CSV table of C-alpha atoms and ligand atoms in Angstrom, one decimal:
chain,number,residue,atom,x,y,z
A,1,MET,CA,79.3,124.0,84.9
A,2,ALA,CA,79.3,121.8,81.9
A,3,LYS,CA,77.9,118.4,81.3
A,4,LYS,CA,80.1,115.6,82.2
A,5,ASP,CA,82.1,114.0,79.2
A,6,ILE,CA,80.1,110.8,79.0
A,7,ASN,CA,79.1,108.9,75.7
A,8,TRP,CA,75.3,109.1,76.8
A,9,GLY,CA,74.2,106.8,73.9
A,10,GLU,CA,76.3,104.0,74.8
A,11,LEU,CA,75.4,103.8,78.6
A,12,GLY,CA,74.0,100.6,79.6
A,13,PHE,CA,72.2,100.0,83.1
A,14,GLY,CA,75.3,100.2,85.3
A,15,TYR,CA,76.8,102.1,88.1
A,16,VAL,CA,78.8,105.3,87.2
A,17,LYS,CA,80.2,107.2,90.3
A,18,THR,CA,78.6,110.8,90.5
A,19,ASP,CA,79.7,113.7,92.4
A,20,TYR,CA,77.4,113.8,95.4
A,21,ARG,CA,75.1,111.5,97.4
A,22,PHE,CA,72.6,112.3,100.3
A,23,VAL,CA,73.3,110.6,103.7
A,24,ALA,CA,70.9,110.8,106.9
A,25,ASN,CA,71.4,108.9,110.1
A,26,PHE,CA,68.8,107.6,112.6
A,27,LYS,CA,70.1,107.2,116.0
A,28,ASP,CA,68.2,107.5,119.6
A,29,GLY,CA,65.0,107.4,117.8
A,30,LYS,CA,65.4,110.1,115.5
A,31,TRP,CA,66.8,111.3,112.0
A,32,ASP,CA,69.4,114.0,111.7
A,33,ASP,CA,69.1,116.6,109.1
A,34,GLY,CA,71.1,114.8,106.5
A,35,ALA,CA,73.6,116.1,104.1
A,36,LEU,CA,75.3,115.8,100.6
A,37,ILE,CA,78.6,114.2,100.8
A,38,THR,CA,81.2,113.3,98.2
A,39,ASP,CA,82.5,110.0,99.6
A,40,GLU,CA,80.9,106.9,97.9
A,41,ASN,CA,82.0,104.4,100.6
A,42,ILE,CA,80.2,103.3,103.5
A,43,VAL,CA,82.0,102.1,106.8
A,44,ILE,CA,79.7,100.1,109.2
A,45,ASN,CA,80.1,97.6,111.9
A,46,GLU,CA,80.9,94.0,111.0
A,47,CYS,CA,77.7,92.8,112.7
A,48,ALA,CA,75.3,95.6,111.3
A,49,GLY,CA,71.8,94.3,110.8
A,50,VAL,CA,71.9,94.9,106.9
A,51,LEU,CA,74.9,92.5,106.9
A,52,GLN,CA,73.6,89.8,108.9
A,53,TYR,CA,69.9,89.9,108.7
A,54,ALA,CA,69.5,91.6,105.3
A,55,GLN,CA,67.5,94.5,106.8
A,56,THR,CA,67.4,96.9,103.8
A,57,CYS,CA,65.1,98.2,101.4
A,58,PHE,CA,65.4,100.5,98.5
A,59,GLU,CA,63.7,102.7,95.6
A,60,GLY,CA,64.2,103.4,92.1
A,61,LEU,CA,63.4,106.6,90.2
A,62,LYS,CA,64.8,108.8,87.4
A,63,ALA,CA,65.5,112.3,86.6
A,64,TYR,CA,65.0,113.5,83.0
A,65,THR,CA,66.0,116.5,80.9
A,66,THR,CA,62.8,117.8,79.1
A,67,GLU,CA,62.5,119.0,75.6
A,68,ASP,CA,62.8,122.6,76.9
A,69,GLY,CA,65.8,122.0,79.0
A,70,LYS,CA,64.5,121.6,82.5
A,71,ILE,CA,65.6,118.8,84.8
A,72,VAL,CA,62.6,117.0,86.4
A,73,CYS,CA,61.7,113.8,88.2
A,74,PHE,CA,58.7,111.6,88.0
A,75,ARG,CA,56.2,111.0,90.8
A,76,PRO,CA,59.0,110.9,93.6
A,77,ASP,CA,56.2,111.2,96.3
A,78,LEU,CA,55.0,107.7,95.3
A,79,ASN,CA,58.6,106.3,95.8
A,80,ALA,CA,58.7,108.0,99.2
A,81,GLN,CA,55.4,106.4,100.1
A,82,ARG,CA,56.5,103.0,98.9
A,83,MET,CA,59.8,103.2,100.9
A,84,ALA,CA,57.7,104.1,104.0
A,85,ASP,CA,55.5,101.1,103.4
A,86,SER,CA,58.6,98.7,102.9
A,87,CYS,CA,60.1,100.4,106.3
A,88,GLU,CA,57.0,99.6,108.1
A,89,ARG,CA,57.1,95.8,106.9
A,90,LEU,CA,60.8,95.5,107.9
A,91,LYS,CA,60.5,97.4,111.2
A,92,MET,CA,62.9,100.1,110.0
A,93,PRO,CA,62.1,103.9,110.7
A,94,VAL,CA,60.3,105.8,108.0
A,95,PHE,CA,62.2,108.5,106.3
A,96,PRO,CA,59.5,111.4,106.0
A,97,VAL,CA,58.0,111.7,102.6
A,98,GLU,CA,58.6,115.5,102.2
A,99,LYS,CA,62.3,115.0,103.3
A,100,PHE,CA,62.6,112.1,101.0
A,101,VAL,CA,61.4,114.2,97.9
A,102,GLU,CA,63.6,117.2,99.2
A,103,ALA,CA,66.7,114.8,99.2
A,104,VAL,CA,66.0,113.7,95.7
A,105,GLU,CA,65.9,117.1,94.5
A,106,LYS,CA,69.1,117.9,96.3
A,107,VAL,CA,71.0,114.9,94.9
A,108,VAL,CA,69.7,115.6,91.3
A,109,GLU,CA,70.5,119.4,91.4
A,110,ALA,CA,74.1,118.6,93.0
A,111,ASN,CA,74.7,116.1,90.1
A,112,ALA,CA,72.9,118.0,87.3
A,113,ASP,CA,76.0,117.7,85.2
A,114,PHE,CA,75.2,113.9,85.2
A,115,VAL,CA,71.6,114.4,83.9
A,116,PRO,CA,71.8,112.9,80.4
A,117,PRO,CA,70.8,115.6,77.7
A,118,TYR,CA,67.4,115.6,76.1
A,119,GLY,CA,67.2,113.0,73.2
A,120,SER,CA,70.4,111.0,74.3
A,121,GLY,CA,68.2,108.0,75.4
A,122,ALA,CA,69.6,108.1,78.8
A,123,THR,CA,68.4,109.3,82.2
A,124,LEU,CA,70.0,109.7,85.6
A,125,TYR,CA,68.9,106.9,87.8
A,126,LEU,CA,68.3,107.6,91.4
A,127,ARG,CA,68.7,105.0,94.3
A,128,PRO,CA,67.3,105.8,97.5
A,129,TYR,CA,67.9,103.0,100.2
A,130,MET,CA,68.0,102.4,103.8
A,131,PHE,CA,69.7,99.8,106.0
A,132,GLY,CA,70.3,98.7,109.8
A,133,SER,CA,73.8,100.0,110.5
A,134,ASN,CA,74.4,99.1,114.1
A,135,ALA,CA,75.4,95.6,115.5
A,136,VAL,CA,72.7,93.1,116.1
A,137,ILE,CA,73.4,89.5,116.7
A,138,GLY,CA,70.0,88.4,118.0
A,139,VAL,CA,67.3,88.2,115.3
A,140,LYS,CA,65.8,91.7,115.9
A,141,PRO,CA,65.5,95.1,114.2
A,142,ALA,CA,68.7,97.3,114.3
A,143,THR,CA,68.4,100.6,116.3
A,144,GLU,CA,70.5,102.8,114.1
A,145,TYR,CA,69.9,103.3,110.4
A,146,GLN,CA,71.4,105.1,107.3
A,147,PHE,CA,69.1,106.6,104.6
A,148,ARG,CA,71.1,107.3,101.4
A,149,ILE,CA,70.4,108.3,97.7
A,150,PHE,CA,73.0,108.0,95.0
A,151,ALA,CA,72.6,108.8,91.3
A,152,THR,CA,74.0,107.1,88.2
A,153,PRO,CA,73.4,108.1,84.7
A,154,VAL,CA,72.0,105.0,82.8
A,155,GLY,CA,70.8,103.8,79.4
A,156,PRO,CA,68.4,100.7,78.7
A,157,TYR,CA,67.9,98.1,81.4
A,158,PHE,CA,67.7,95.4,78.7
A,159,LYS,CA,70.6,95.0,76.3
A,160,GLY,CA,69.5,95.6,72.8
A,161,GLY,CA,67.1,98.5,73.6
A,162,VAL,CA,63.6,97.8,72.4
A,163,LYS,CA,64.2,94.4,70.9
A,164,PRO,CA,61.4,92.1,72.1
A,165,LEU,CA,62.4,89.9,75.1
A,166,THR,CA,62.0,86.2,75.6
A,167,LEU,CA,60.8,85.1,79.2
A,168,ARG,CA,60.4,81.7,80.7
A,169,ILE,CA,57.7,80.6,83.2
A,170,SER,CA,59.9,80.3,86.4
A,171,ASP,CA,59.8,77.0,88.5
A,172,LEU,CA,61.2,78.9,91.7
A,173,ASP,CA,59.1,81.4,93.5
A,174,ARG,CA,59.7,85.2,94.1
A,175,ALA,CA,57.3,86.1,96.8
A,176,ALA,CA,55.2,83.9,99.3
A,177,PRO,CA,51.6,84.7,100.2
A,178,MET,CA,51.6,87.0,103.2
A,179,GLY,CA,55.4,87.6,102.5
A,180,THR,CA,57.3,90.6,101.2
A,181,GLY,CA,56.5,90.5,97.4
A,182,HIS,CA,54.7,93.8,97.7
A,183,ILE,CA,57.6,95.8,99.3
A,184,LYS,CA,61.0,96.8,98.0
A,185,ALA,CA,63.1,94.7,100.2
A,186,GLY,CA,66.6,93.7,99.2
A,187,LEU,CA,65.8,90.1,100.2
A,188,ASN,CA,63.4,89.9,97.3
A,189,TYR,CA,66.2,90.3,94.9
A,190,ALA,CA,69.0,88.3,96.8
A,191,MET,CA,66.6,85.2,96.4
A,192,SER,CA,66.2,86.0,92.7
A,193,LEU,CA,69.7,85.9,91.7
A,194,TYR,CA,70.1,82.3,91.3
A,195,ASN,CA,67.2,82.3,88.9
A,196,ILE,CA,68.3,85.1,86.8
A,197,VAL,CA,71.5,83.8,86.2
A,198,ASP,CA,70.1,80.5,85.4
A,199,ALA,CA,67.5,82.2,82.9
A,200,HIS,CA,70.4,83.9,81.2
A,201,ASP,CA,72.4,80.7,81.0
A,202,ASN,CA,69.4,79.0,79.2
A,203,GLY,CA,69.0,81.9,76.9
A,204,TYR,CA,66.1,83.8,78.5
A,205,ASP,CA,66.0,87.5,79.2
A,206,GLU,CA,63.9,87.2,82.5
A,207,ASN,CA,61.8,85.0,84.5
A,208,MET,CA,58.1,85.4,84.6
A,209,TYR,CA,57.0,84.5,88.1
A,210,THR,CA,53.6,82.7,89.0
A,211,ASP,CA,51.7,83.0,92.3
A,212,SER,CA,53.5,80.7,94.7
A,213,ALA,CA,50.6,79.2,96.2
A,214,THR,CA,49.1,77.7,93.0
A,215,HIS,CA,51.3,78.6,90.2
A,216,THR,CA,48.6,79.2,88.1
A,217,TYR,CA,48.4,83.1,88.0
A,218,ILE,CA,50.9,85.5,86.3
A,219,GLU,CA,52.5,87.8,88.7
A,220,GLU,CA,55.6,89.8,87.5
A,221,THR,CA,59.3,89.4,86.7
A,222,GLY,CA,62.3,90.0,89.1
A,223,GLY,CA,62.4,93.6,88.2
A,224,ALA,CA,59.2,94.7,86.5
A,225,ASN,CA,55.6,94.5,86.4
A,226,ILE,CA,53.5,93.1,83.4
A,227,ILE,CA,51.1,94.5,81.1
A,228,PHE,CA,49.1,92.7,78.4
A,229,VAL,CA,47.0,93.9,75.5
A,230,THR,CA,44.1,91.9,74.3
A,231,LYS,CA,43.4,91.2,70.6
A,232,ASP,CA,40.5,93.9,71.0
A,233,GLY,CA,42.7,96.6,72.4
A,234,LYS,CA,42.0,96.4,76.1
A,235,VAL,CA,45.1,96.8,78.6
A,236,VAL,CA,45.4,94.0,81.1
A,237,THR,CA,47.7,93.8,84.3
A,238,PRO,CA,47.8,91.2,86.9
A,239,LYS,CA,46.3,91.9,90.2
A,240,SER,CA,48.0,90.2,93.1
A,241,ASN,CA,49.0,91.3,96.7
A,242,THR,CA,52.3,89.5,96.3
A,243,ILE,CA,53.6,91.8,93.5
A,244,LEU,CA,55.5,95.2,93.7
A,245,PRO,CA,53.0,98.1,93.2
A,246,SER,CA,54.9,99.5,90.2
A,247,ILE,CA,54.6,103.4,89.9
A,248,THR,CA,55.2,103.0,86.1
A,249,ARG,CA,52.5,100.5,85.9
A,250,ARG,CA,50.0,102.6,87.9
A,251,SER,CA,50.8,105.6,85.8
A,252,LEU,CA,50.5,103.5,82.6
A,253,MET,CA,46.9,102.4,83.4
A,254,ILE,CA,45.9,106.0,83.8
A,255,VAL,CA,47.7,107.0,80.7
A,256,ALA,CA,45.8,104.1,78.8
A,257,LYS,CA,42.6,105.2,80.0
A,258,ASP,CA,42.8,109.0,80.0
A,259,TYR,CA,45.1,109.8,77.2
A,260,LEU,CA,44.6,107.0,74.9
A,261,GLY,CA,40.8,106.1,75.5
A,262,LEU,CA,41.6,102.5,76.2
A,263,GLU,CA,39.7,100.0,78.3
A,264,VAL,CA,42.1,98.9,81.3
A,265,GLU,CA,41.7,96.0,83.5
A,266,GLU,CA,43.7,95.1,86.9
A,267,ARG,CA,42.7,91.4,87.5
A,268,PRO,CA,44.1,87.9,88.2
A,269,VAL,CA,45.6,86.7,85.0
A,270,LYS,CA,45.9,82.8,84.6
A,271,VAL,CA,49.0,81.5,82.7
A,272,SER,CA,46.6,79.6,80.4
A,273,GLU,CA,45.4,83.0,79.1
A,274,LEU,CA,48.8,84.0,77.9
A,275,GLU,CA,47.9,82.6,74.3
A,276,ASN,CA,44.9,85.0,74.1
A,277,PHE,CA,47.0,88.2,74.4
A,278,ALA,CA,48.1,90.3,71.4
A,279,GLU,CA,51.0,92.2,73.1
A,280,CYS,CA,53.1,91.9,76.4
A,281,GLY,CA,55.4,94.3,77.9
A,282,LEU,CA,57.4,94.8,81.2
A,283,CYS,CA,57.2,98.0,83.0
A,284,GLY,CA,59.0,99.8,85.5
A,285,THR,CA,61.6,102.6,86.2
A,286,ALA,CA,64.5,100.7,84.8
A,287,ALA,CA,62.5,98.6,82.2
A,288,VAL,CA,60.2,101.6,81.1
A,289,ILE,CA,58.2,99.6,78.9
A,290,SER,CA,60.1,96.8,77.5
A,291,PRO,CA,58.2,94.7,74.9
A,292,VAL,CA,58.0,90.8,75.3
A,293,GLY,CA,57.9,88.8,72.2
A,294,LYS,CA,57.8,85.2,73.5
A,295,VAL,CA,57.1,83.3,76.7
A,296,VAL,CA,58.3,79.8,77.2
A,297,ASP,CA,56.1,77.7,79.6
A,298,HIS,CA,58.1,74.3,80.1
A,299,GLY,CA,58.9,73.9,76.5
A,300,LYS,CA,55.7,75.3,75.1
A,301,GLU,CA,56.3,78.5,73.2
A,302,ILE,CA,53.7,81.4,73.4
A,303,CYS,CA,54.6,83.9,70.6
A,304,PHE,CA,52.7,87.2,70.9
A,305,PRO,CA,51.2,88.2,67.6
A,306,ALA,CA,53.2,91.7,67.7
A,307,GLY,CA,56.3,89.7,67.1
A,308,MET,CA,60.0,89.5,67.8
A,309,THR,CA,61.3,92.7,66.0
A,310,GLU,CA,59.5,95.5,67.4
A,311,MET,CA,56.9,96.8,70.0
A,312,GLY,CA,53.3,96.2,69.4
A,313,PRO,CA,51.2,99.2,68.3
A,314,ILE,CA,49.5,99.8,71.5
A,315,THR,CA,52.6,99.0,73.7
A,316,LYS,CA,54.3,101.6,71.4
A,317,LYS,CA,51.5,104.2,72.1
A,318,LEU,CA,51.8,103.7,75.7
A,319,TYR,CA,55.5,103.9,75.6
A,320,ASP,CA,55.4,107.2,73.6
A,321,THR,CA,52.8,108.7,75.8
A,322,LEU,CA,54.4,107.8,79.1
A,323,THR,CA,57.9,109.0,77.9
A,324,GLY,CA,56.3,112.1,76.4
A,325,ILE,CA,54.9,113.0,79.8
A,326,GLN,CA,58.2,112.2,81.4
A,327,MET,CA,60.3,114.4,78.9
A,328,GLY,CA,58.0,117.4,78.7
A,329,ARG,CA,56.6,116.7,75.2
A,330,LEU,CA,53.0,116.1,76.6
A,331,GLU,CA,51.1,117.7,79.4
A,332,ALA,CA,51.3,115.7,82.7
A,333,PRO,CA,48.5,115.0,85.1
A,334,GLU,CA,48.6,117.2,88.1
A,335,GLY,CA,51.5,116.6,90.4
A,336,TRP,CA,53.2,113.9,88.2
A,337,ILE,CA,56.3,116.1,87.4
A,338,ASN,CA,58.6,117.4,89.9
A,339,VAL,CA,60.5,120.5,88.4
A,340,ILE,CA,64.0,120.3,89.8
A,341,LYS,CA,65.8,123.2,87.8
B,401,LIG,N1,58.5,94.8,90.3
B,401,LIG,C1,59.7,94.9,90.8
B,401,LIG,C2,59.9,93.5,91.4
B,401,LIG,C3,60.6,95.8,90.6
B,401,LIG,O1,61.8,95.7,91.2
B,401,LIG,C4,60.3,97.0,90.1
B,401,LIG,C5,61.3,98.1,90.0
B,401,LIG,O2,61.1,99.2,90.9
B,401,LIG,C6,59.1,97.3,89.5
B,401,LIG,C7,58.0,96.1,89.5
B,401,LIG,C8,58.6,98.4,88.8
B,401,LIG,O3,58.3,99.5,89.8
B,401,LIG,P1,58.5,101.0,89.5
B,401,LIG,O4,57.5,101.1,88.2
B,401,LIG,O5,57.8,101.7,90.6
B,401,LIG,O6,59.8,101.2,89.1
B,402,LIG,C1,63.7,99.8,89.1
B,402,LIG,O1,63.0,99.8,88.1
B,402,LIG,O2,63.9,101.0,89.7
B,402,LIG,C2,64.2,98.7,89.9
B,402,LIG,O3,64.5,99.0,91.0
B,402,LIG,C3,64.3,97.3,89.2
B,402,LIG,C4,65.7,96.8,89.3
B,402,LIG,C5,65.7,95.4,89.0
B,402,LIG,C6,66.7,97.6,88.6
């Protein structure tokens, strides 16, 4: 089979229908075997738990073509585990970790012609998700669920590729203390939509959320964790139990320490410290590492010395090393790369 006729270099972060998706159903207390199907549409009851009470969670990971022509994905076991954590918190049945990884492999293999070629700048984004599918009118968990994975080829999450972003400190909150900020629940994204549209309308690329209890500590953005680089080259990332434990961020901290010999620190980061940092970046599967040039805190502009035209030097090293591992140019730590074909 030949690669699909897609202009890979022009892809943005959007939905492109691919040939196969995986679906498994949970009923009478157990998961069925699941299968690959071709129909991209879903028919569910009008009173389904997902439609009435937003009982849904999701994941995001990518498949890459490596320099030597293999198709791989990056740490899918961690997505499986994080989805299990999301399910526990939302009273949804866990989809077993090994079955999750197998289903990822099946979807990638079946859609191999949609995996962008090496060097194209695009990747195949995988979206595992689960939702309550049977009718629930009282506020309670559904008893039937669907687990699905679809694939879509994507380019950069932020328009303009690696041009540094402008963020604003948000007035609205993302995650309550003891709430659901640490899991990948659909509801966390629904409640961020007003704020992202407002940010864009006001000329900002994203919102930088602070802790909702005191509004003094930096948390993350609507779709990515944050890393900072100090003027003496240390990599710092906010520690909080109300941010999503990003797999990219956790991997970057290892890359910084073990590949680049940098000092790393995960600790609470105050908003007032922003002006001390030399570099800032957003990190996530979709964002990869997107450099931040400026943060606006209620009219006060904090401009990182790395500037508004390109990535800062350490951010660039982190980016090159992480993507080098993902694309097979650099040797990966044990267990990070799952070779699919
Ligand atoms: N934070 C939020 C709110 C996200 O939606 C994502 C995306 O998955 C991330 C962080 C980054 O996580 P990861 O690196 O696992 O993709
Ligand atoms: C991802 O990076 O995979 C996400 O889920 C973030 C989302 C905002 C696209």
